[in-house]
Tab-separated table of C-alpha atoms in Angstrom:
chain	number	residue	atom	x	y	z
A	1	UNK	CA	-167.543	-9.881	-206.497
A	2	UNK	CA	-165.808	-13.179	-205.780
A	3	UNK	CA	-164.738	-16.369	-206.698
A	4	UNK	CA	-164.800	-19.165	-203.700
A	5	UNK	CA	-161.519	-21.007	-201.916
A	6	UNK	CA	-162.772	-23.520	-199.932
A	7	UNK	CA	-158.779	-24.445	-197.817
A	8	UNK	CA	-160.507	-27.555	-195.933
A	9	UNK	CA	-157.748	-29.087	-193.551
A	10	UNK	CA	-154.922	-28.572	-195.786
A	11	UNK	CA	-156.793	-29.148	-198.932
A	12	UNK	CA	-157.250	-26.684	-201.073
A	13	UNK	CA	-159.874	-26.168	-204.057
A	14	UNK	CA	-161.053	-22.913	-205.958
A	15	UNK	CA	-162.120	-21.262	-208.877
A	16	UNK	CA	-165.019	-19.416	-210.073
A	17	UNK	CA	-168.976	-20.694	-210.311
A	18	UNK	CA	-170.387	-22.330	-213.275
A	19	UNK	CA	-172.175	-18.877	-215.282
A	20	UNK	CA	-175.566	-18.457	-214.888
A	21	UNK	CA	-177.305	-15.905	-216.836
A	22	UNK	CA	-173.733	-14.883	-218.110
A	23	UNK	CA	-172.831	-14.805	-214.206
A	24	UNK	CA	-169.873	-16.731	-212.723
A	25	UNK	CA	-169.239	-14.515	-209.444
A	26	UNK	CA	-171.201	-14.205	-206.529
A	27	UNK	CA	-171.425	-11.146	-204.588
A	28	UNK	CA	-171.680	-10.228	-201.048
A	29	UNK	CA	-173.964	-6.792	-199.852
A	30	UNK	CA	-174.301	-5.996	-196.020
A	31	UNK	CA	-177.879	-6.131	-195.247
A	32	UNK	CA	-178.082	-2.475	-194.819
A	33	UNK	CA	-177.172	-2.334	-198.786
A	34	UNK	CA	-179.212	-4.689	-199.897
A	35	UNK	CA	-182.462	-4.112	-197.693
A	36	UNK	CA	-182.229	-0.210	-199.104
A	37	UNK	CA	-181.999	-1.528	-202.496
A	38	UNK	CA	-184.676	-3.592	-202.281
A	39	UNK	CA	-186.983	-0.873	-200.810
A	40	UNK	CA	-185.811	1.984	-203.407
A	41	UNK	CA	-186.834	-0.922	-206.095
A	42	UNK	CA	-190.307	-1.342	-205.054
A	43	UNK	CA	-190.947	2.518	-204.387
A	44	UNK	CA	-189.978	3.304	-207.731
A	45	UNK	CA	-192.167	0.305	-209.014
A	46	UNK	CA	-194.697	2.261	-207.412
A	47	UNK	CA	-195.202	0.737	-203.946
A	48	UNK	CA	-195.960	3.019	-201.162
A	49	UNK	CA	-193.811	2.895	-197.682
A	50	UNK	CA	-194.850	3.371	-194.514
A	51	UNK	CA	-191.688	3.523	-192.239
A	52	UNK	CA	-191.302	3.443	-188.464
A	53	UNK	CA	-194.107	1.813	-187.776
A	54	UNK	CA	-193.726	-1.549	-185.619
A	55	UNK	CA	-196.447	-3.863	-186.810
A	56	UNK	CA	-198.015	-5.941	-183.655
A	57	UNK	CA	-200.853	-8.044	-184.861
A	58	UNK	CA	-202.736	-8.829	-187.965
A	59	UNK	CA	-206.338	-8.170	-189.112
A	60	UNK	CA	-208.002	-11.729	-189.631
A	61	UNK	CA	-206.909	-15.295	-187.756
A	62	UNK	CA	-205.890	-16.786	-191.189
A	63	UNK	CA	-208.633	-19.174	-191.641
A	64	UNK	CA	-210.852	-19.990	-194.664
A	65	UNK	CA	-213.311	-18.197	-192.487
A	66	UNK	CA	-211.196	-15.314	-191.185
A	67	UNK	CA	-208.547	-15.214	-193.661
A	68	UNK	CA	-206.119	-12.291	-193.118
A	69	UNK	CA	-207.229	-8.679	-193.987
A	70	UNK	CA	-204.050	-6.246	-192.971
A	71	UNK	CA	-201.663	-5.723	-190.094
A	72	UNK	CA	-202.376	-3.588	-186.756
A	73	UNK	CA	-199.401	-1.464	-185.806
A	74	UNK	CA	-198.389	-0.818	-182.085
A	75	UNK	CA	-199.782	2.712	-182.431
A	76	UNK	CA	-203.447	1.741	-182.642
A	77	UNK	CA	-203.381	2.226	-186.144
A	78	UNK	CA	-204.133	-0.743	-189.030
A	79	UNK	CA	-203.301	-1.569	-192.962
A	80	UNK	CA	-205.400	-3.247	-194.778
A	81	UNK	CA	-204.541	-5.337	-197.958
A	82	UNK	CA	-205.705	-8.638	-199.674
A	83	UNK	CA	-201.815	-10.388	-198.626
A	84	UNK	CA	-200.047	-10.104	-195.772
A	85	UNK	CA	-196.178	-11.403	-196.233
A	86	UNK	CA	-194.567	-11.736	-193.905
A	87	UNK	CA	-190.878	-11.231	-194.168
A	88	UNK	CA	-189.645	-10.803	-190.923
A	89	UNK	CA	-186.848	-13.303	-190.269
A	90	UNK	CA	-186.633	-16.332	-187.942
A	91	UNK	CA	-188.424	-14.499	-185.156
A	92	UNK	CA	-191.522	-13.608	-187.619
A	93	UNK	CA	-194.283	-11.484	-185.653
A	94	UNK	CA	-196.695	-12.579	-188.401
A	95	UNK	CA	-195.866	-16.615	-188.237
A	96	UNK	CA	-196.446	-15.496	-184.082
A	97	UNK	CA	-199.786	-13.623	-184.240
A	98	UNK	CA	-201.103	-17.292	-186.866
A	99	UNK	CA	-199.583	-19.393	-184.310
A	100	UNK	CA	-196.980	-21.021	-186.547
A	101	UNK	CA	-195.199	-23.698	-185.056
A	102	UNK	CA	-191.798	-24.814	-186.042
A	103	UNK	CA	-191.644	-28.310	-187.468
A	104	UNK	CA	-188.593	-30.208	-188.331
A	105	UNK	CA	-185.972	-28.848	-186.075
A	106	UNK	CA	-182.048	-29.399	-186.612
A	107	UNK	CA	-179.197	-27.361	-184.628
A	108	UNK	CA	-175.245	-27.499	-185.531
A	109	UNK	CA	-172.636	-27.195	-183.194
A	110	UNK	CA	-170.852	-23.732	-183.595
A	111	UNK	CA	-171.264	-20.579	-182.296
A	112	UNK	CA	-170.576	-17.507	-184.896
A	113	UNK	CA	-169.314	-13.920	-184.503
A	114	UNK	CA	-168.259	-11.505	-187.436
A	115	UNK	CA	-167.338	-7.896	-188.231
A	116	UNK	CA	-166.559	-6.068	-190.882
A	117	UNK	CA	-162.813	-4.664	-192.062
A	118	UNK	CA	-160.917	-1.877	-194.258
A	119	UNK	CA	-157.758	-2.384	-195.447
A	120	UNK	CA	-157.867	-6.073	-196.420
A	121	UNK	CA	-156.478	-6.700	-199.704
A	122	UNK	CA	-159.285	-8.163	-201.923
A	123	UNK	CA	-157.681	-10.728	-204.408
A	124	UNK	CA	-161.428	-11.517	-205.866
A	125	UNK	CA	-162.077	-14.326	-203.487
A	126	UNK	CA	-164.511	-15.215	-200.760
A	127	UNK	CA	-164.941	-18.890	-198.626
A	128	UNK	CA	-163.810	-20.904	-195.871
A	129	UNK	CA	-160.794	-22.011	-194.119
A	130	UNK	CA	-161.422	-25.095	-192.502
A	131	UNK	CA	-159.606	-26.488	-189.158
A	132	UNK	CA	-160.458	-28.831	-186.606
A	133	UNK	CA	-162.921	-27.188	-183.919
A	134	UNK	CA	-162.606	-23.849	-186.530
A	135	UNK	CA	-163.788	-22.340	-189.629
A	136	UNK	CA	-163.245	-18.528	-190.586
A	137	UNK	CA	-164.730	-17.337	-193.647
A	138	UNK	CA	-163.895	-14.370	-195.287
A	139	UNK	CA	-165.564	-12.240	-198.118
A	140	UNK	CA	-165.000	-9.221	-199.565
A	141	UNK	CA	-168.195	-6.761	-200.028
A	142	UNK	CA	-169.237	-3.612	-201.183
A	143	UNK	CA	-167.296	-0.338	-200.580
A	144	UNK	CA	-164.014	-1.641	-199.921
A	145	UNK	CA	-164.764	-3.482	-196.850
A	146	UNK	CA	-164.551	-7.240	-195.966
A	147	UNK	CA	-166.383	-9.555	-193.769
A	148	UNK	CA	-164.372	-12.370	-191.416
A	149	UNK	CA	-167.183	-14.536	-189.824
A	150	UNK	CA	-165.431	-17.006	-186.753
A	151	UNK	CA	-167.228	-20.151	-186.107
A	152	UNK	CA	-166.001	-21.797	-183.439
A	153	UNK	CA	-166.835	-23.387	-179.822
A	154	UNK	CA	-169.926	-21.825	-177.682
A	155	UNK	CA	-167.830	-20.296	-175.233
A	156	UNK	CA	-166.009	-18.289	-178.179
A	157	UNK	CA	-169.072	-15.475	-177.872
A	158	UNK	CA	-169.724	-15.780	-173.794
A	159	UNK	CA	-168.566	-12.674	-171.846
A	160	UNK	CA	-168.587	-9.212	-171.972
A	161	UNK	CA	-168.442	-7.005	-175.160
A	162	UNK	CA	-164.679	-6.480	-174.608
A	163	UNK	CA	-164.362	-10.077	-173.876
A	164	UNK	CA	-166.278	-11.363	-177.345
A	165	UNK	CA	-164.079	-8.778	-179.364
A	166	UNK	CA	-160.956	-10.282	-178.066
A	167	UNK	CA	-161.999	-13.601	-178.363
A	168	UNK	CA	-162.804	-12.848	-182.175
A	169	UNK	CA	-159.742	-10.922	-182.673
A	170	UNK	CA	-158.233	-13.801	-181.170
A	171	UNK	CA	-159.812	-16.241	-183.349
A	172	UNK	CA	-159.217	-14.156	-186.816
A	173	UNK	CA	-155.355	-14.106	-186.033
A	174	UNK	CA	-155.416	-17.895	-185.599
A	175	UNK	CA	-156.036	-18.397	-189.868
A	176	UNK	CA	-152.608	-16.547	-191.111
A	177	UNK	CA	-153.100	-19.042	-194.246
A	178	UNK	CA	-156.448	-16.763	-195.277
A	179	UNK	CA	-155.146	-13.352	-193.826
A	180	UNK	CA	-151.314	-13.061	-192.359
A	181	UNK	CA	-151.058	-10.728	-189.068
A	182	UNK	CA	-149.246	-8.030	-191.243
A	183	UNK	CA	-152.216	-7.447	-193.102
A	184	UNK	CA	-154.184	-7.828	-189.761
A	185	UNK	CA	-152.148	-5.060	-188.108
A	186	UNK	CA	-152.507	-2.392	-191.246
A	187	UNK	CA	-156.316	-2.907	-191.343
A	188	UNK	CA	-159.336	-1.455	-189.152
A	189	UNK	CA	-161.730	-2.879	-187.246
A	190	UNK	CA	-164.771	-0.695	-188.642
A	191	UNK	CA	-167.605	-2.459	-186.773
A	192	UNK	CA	-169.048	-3.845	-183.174
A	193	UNK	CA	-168.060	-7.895	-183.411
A	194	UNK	CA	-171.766	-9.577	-183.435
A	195	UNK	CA	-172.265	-12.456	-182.274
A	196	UNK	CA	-174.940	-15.535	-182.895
A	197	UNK	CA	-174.577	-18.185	-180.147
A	198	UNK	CA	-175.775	-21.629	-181.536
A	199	UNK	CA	-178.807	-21.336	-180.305
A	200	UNK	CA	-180.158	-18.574	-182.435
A	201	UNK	CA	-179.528	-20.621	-185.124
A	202	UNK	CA	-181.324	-23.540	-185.051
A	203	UNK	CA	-183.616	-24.628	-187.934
A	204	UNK	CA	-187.036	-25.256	-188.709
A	205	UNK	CA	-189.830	-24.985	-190.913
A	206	UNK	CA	-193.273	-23.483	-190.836
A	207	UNK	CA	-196.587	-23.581	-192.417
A	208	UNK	CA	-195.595	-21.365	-196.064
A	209	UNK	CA	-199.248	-19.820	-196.725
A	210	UNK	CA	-202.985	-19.427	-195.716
A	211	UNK	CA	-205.756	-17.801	-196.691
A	212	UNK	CA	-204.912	-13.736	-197.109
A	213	UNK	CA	-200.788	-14.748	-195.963
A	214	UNK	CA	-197.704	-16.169	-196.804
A	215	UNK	CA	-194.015	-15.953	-195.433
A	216	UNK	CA	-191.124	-15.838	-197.369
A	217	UNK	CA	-187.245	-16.544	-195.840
A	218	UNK	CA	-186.478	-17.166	-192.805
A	219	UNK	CA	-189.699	-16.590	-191.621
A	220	UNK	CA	-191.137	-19.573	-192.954
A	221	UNK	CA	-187.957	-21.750	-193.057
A	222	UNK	CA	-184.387	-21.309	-191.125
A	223	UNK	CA	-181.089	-22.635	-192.332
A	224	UNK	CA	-177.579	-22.742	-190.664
A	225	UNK	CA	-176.003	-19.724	-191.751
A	226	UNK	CA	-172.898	-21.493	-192.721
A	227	UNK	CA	-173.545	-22.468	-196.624
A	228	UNK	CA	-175.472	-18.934	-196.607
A	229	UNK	CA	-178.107	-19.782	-198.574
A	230	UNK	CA	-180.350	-17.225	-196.426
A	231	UNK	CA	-180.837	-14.325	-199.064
A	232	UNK	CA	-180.797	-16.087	-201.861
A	233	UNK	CA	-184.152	-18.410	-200.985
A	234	UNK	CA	-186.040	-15.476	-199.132
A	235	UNK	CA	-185.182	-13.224	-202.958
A	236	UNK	CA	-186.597	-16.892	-205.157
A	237	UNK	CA	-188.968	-17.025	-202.812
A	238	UNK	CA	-190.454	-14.024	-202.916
A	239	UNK	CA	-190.151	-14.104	-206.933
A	240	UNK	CA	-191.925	-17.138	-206.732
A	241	UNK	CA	-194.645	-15.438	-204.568
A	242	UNK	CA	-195.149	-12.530	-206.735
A	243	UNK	CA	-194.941	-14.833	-209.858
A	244	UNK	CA	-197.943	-17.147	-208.538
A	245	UNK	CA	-200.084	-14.154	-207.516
A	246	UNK	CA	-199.825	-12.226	-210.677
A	247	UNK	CA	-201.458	-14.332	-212.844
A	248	UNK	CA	-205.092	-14.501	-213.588
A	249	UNK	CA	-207.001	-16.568	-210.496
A	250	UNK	CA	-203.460	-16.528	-209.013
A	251	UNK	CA	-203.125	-18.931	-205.498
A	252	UNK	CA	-200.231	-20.123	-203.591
A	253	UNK	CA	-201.286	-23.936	-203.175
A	254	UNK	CA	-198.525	-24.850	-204.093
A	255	UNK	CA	-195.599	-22.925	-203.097
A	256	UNK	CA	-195.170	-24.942	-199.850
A	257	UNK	CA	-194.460	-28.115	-201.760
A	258	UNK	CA	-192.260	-25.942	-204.433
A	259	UNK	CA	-190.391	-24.499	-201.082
A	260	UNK	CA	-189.604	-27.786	-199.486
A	261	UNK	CA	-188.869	-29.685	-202.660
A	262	UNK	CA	-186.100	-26.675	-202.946
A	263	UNK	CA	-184.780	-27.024	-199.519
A	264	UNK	CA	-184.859	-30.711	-199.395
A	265	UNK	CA	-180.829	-31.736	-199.473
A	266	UNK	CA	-180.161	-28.028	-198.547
A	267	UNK	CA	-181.383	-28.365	-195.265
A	268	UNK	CA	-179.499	-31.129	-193.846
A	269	UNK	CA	-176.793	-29.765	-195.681
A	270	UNK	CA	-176.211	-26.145	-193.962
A	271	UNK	CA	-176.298	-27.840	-190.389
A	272	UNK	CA	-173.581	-30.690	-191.334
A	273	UNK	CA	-171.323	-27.215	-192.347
A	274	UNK	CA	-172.330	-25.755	-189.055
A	275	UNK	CA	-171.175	-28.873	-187.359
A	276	UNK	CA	-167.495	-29.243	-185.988
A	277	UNK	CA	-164.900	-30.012	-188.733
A	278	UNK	CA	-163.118	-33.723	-187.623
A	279	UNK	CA	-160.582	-35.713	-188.618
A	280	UNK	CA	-162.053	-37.842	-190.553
A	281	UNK	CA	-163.292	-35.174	-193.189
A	282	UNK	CA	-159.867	-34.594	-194.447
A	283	UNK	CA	-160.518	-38.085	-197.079
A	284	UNK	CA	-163.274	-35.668	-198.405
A	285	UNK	CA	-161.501	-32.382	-198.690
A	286	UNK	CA	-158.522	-34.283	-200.044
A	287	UNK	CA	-160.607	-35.616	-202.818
A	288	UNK	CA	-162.596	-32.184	-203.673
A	289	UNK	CA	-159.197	-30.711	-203.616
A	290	UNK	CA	-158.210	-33.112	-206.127
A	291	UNK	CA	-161.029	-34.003	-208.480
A	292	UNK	CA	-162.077	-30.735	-210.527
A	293	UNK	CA	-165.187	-31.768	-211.463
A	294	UNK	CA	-165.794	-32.528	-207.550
A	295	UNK	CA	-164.485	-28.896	-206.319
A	296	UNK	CA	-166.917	-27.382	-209.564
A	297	UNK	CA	-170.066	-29.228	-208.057
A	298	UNK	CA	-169.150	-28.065	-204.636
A	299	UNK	CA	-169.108	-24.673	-205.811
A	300	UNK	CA	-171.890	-24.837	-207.811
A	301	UNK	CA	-173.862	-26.078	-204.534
A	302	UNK	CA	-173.637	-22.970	-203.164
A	303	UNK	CA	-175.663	-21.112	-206.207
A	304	UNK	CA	-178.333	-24.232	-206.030
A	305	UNK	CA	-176.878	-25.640	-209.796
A	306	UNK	CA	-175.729	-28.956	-207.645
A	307	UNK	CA	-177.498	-30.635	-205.756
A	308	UNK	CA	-175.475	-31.908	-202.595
A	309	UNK	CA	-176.320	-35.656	-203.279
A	310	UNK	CA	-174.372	-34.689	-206.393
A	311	UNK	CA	-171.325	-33.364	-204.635
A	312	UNK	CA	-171.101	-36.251	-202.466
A	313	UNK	CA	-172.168	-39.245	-204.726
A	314	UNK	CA	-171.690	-42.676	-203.531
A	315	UNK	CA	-168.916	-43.370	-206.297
A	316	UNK	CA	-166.677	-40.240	-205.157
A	317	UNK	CA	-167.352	-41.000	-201.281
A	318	UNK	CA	-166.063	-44.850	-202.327
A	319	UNK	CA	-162.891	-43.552	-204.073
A	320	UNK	CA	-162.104	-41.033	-201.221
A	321	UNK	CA	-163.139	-43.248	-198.254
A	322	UNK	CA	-162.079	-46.708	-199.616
A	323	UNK	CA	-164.892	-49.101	-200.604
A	324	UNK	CA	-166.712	-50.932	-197.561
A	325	UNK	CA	-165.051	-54.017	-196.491
């Protein structure tokens, strides 16, 4: 569980997250945690799985005519159901088989790689150290391991396998502010280094829902990585979802406009973190650093309290920047 340091070219701000629902830390789970708890949850809600089954198509074209009736798996076989969600990340199979296209497209700059460490002293915080070109962000997680993500240039994951885990062990030993090479050389390397060039991580949106369907996270909408806002939408949006179907005569017209109005300032805002820290956004770390209210908003950003336009309002921007001649 953590509290966030943001060190952003020299400037330093942290502390914990305004509370909500008595909460004030965030946490970090691998997704092979987090995916098992949220499958034990719905089995003992009473759900039934079926696992190891690769669905290929779906029963119905989506249409007020043909709305979706079930999935086909690549075995021949079929479920059938009144919804179809589909769930399945950026490279959905069921956004493919309705012939989704993406709308609204942004890309960042970065490439990313990360891994996962024992040994790493956890002093109860997670975030970012920010350098020109650079940004390594660390987080502790569950079972005493901790997670150093390297965003950096494109050629930083080009090569061989050998050749991308040298270039991220490489990169990790260049932040001795956030982890000192003592600590580096007492800890283990307990996982493969994967790597996301910047092309897989390129934004979008999508149609939300249709007759018999709907897709929650990144299925239906893609963010950059690098405010990691991910989870957290695809778990409110599936809430949301569940919430709208559950009552009486329940529909999902409108959980597009509910999903975009969410995203809105989001969007824009996890591609200008995956963009190439420069120069001239030391004024703004500088002031974050130095106004608490500032460094509290930023943080609170990240749990969707703040809205960035409220981070970066034109009065703080003036006194950081200088007013406009």
């Amino acid at each position: 569980m953590n509290k966030q340091r943001v060190l952003g070219l020299g400037h330093e701000c942290a502390g914990a997250f305004t509370p909500i629902r008595g909460f004030d830390l965030a946490i970090v789970p691998r997704r092979i945690v987090l995916d098992k708890a949220g499958v034990d949850t719905a089995l003992a809600a009473g759900a039934s799985g079926d696992f190891g089954r690769k669905v290929v198509g779906l029963i119905g074209t989506g249409t007020e005519e043909d709305p979706v009736r079930g999935v086909s798996f690549a075995d021949g076989g079929q479920a059938r159901a009144p919804w179809v969600f589909g769930a399945d990340g950026r490279g959905s199979t069921v956004a493919r088989a309705l012939g989704l296209e993406k709308q609204r497209p942004m890309r960042g700059e970065m490439s990313f790689a990360y891994a996962y460490w024992r040994g790493i002293p956890n002093d109860g915080y997670g975030g970012f150290q920010i350098e020109l070109g650079r940004v390594l962000t660390t987080a502790p997680v569950e079972d005493g391991l901790h997670m150093f993500i390297a965003a950096g240039p494109p050629e930083m994951v080009h090569g061989s396998k050998a050749d991308r885990r040298r270039a991220y062990l490489e990169f990790v030993r260049g932040f001795p502010e956030s982890v000192s090479a003592d600590v580096l050389d007492k800890a283990e390397l307990v996982t493969d280094v994967v790597t996301a060039p910047e092309t897989l991580m390129r934004g979008f949106f999508r149609r939300a829902a249709g007759p018999g369907w709907a897709l929650v996270g990144d299925a239906g909408h893609f963010k950059h990585p690098g405010t990691a806002q991910g989870i957290g939408d695809a778990v409110e949006q599936a809430i949301h979802v569940a919430d709208a179907l559950s009552r009486s005569n329940g529909t999902l017209d409108g959980y597009e406009a509910w999903r975009d109005a969410r995203a809105a300032e989001h969007y824009e805002w996890s591609f200008a973190w995956g963009s190439f820290p420069r120069p001239e956004n030391e004024a703004m770390f500088r002031g974050l650093a130095s106004d608490p209210q500032a460094g509290q908003d930023l943080r609170d950003s990240f749990s969707r309290l703040v809205e960035p336009s409220q981070v970066l309002t034109s009065a703080r921007l003036e006194r950081w920047f200088g007013a406009p001649s």
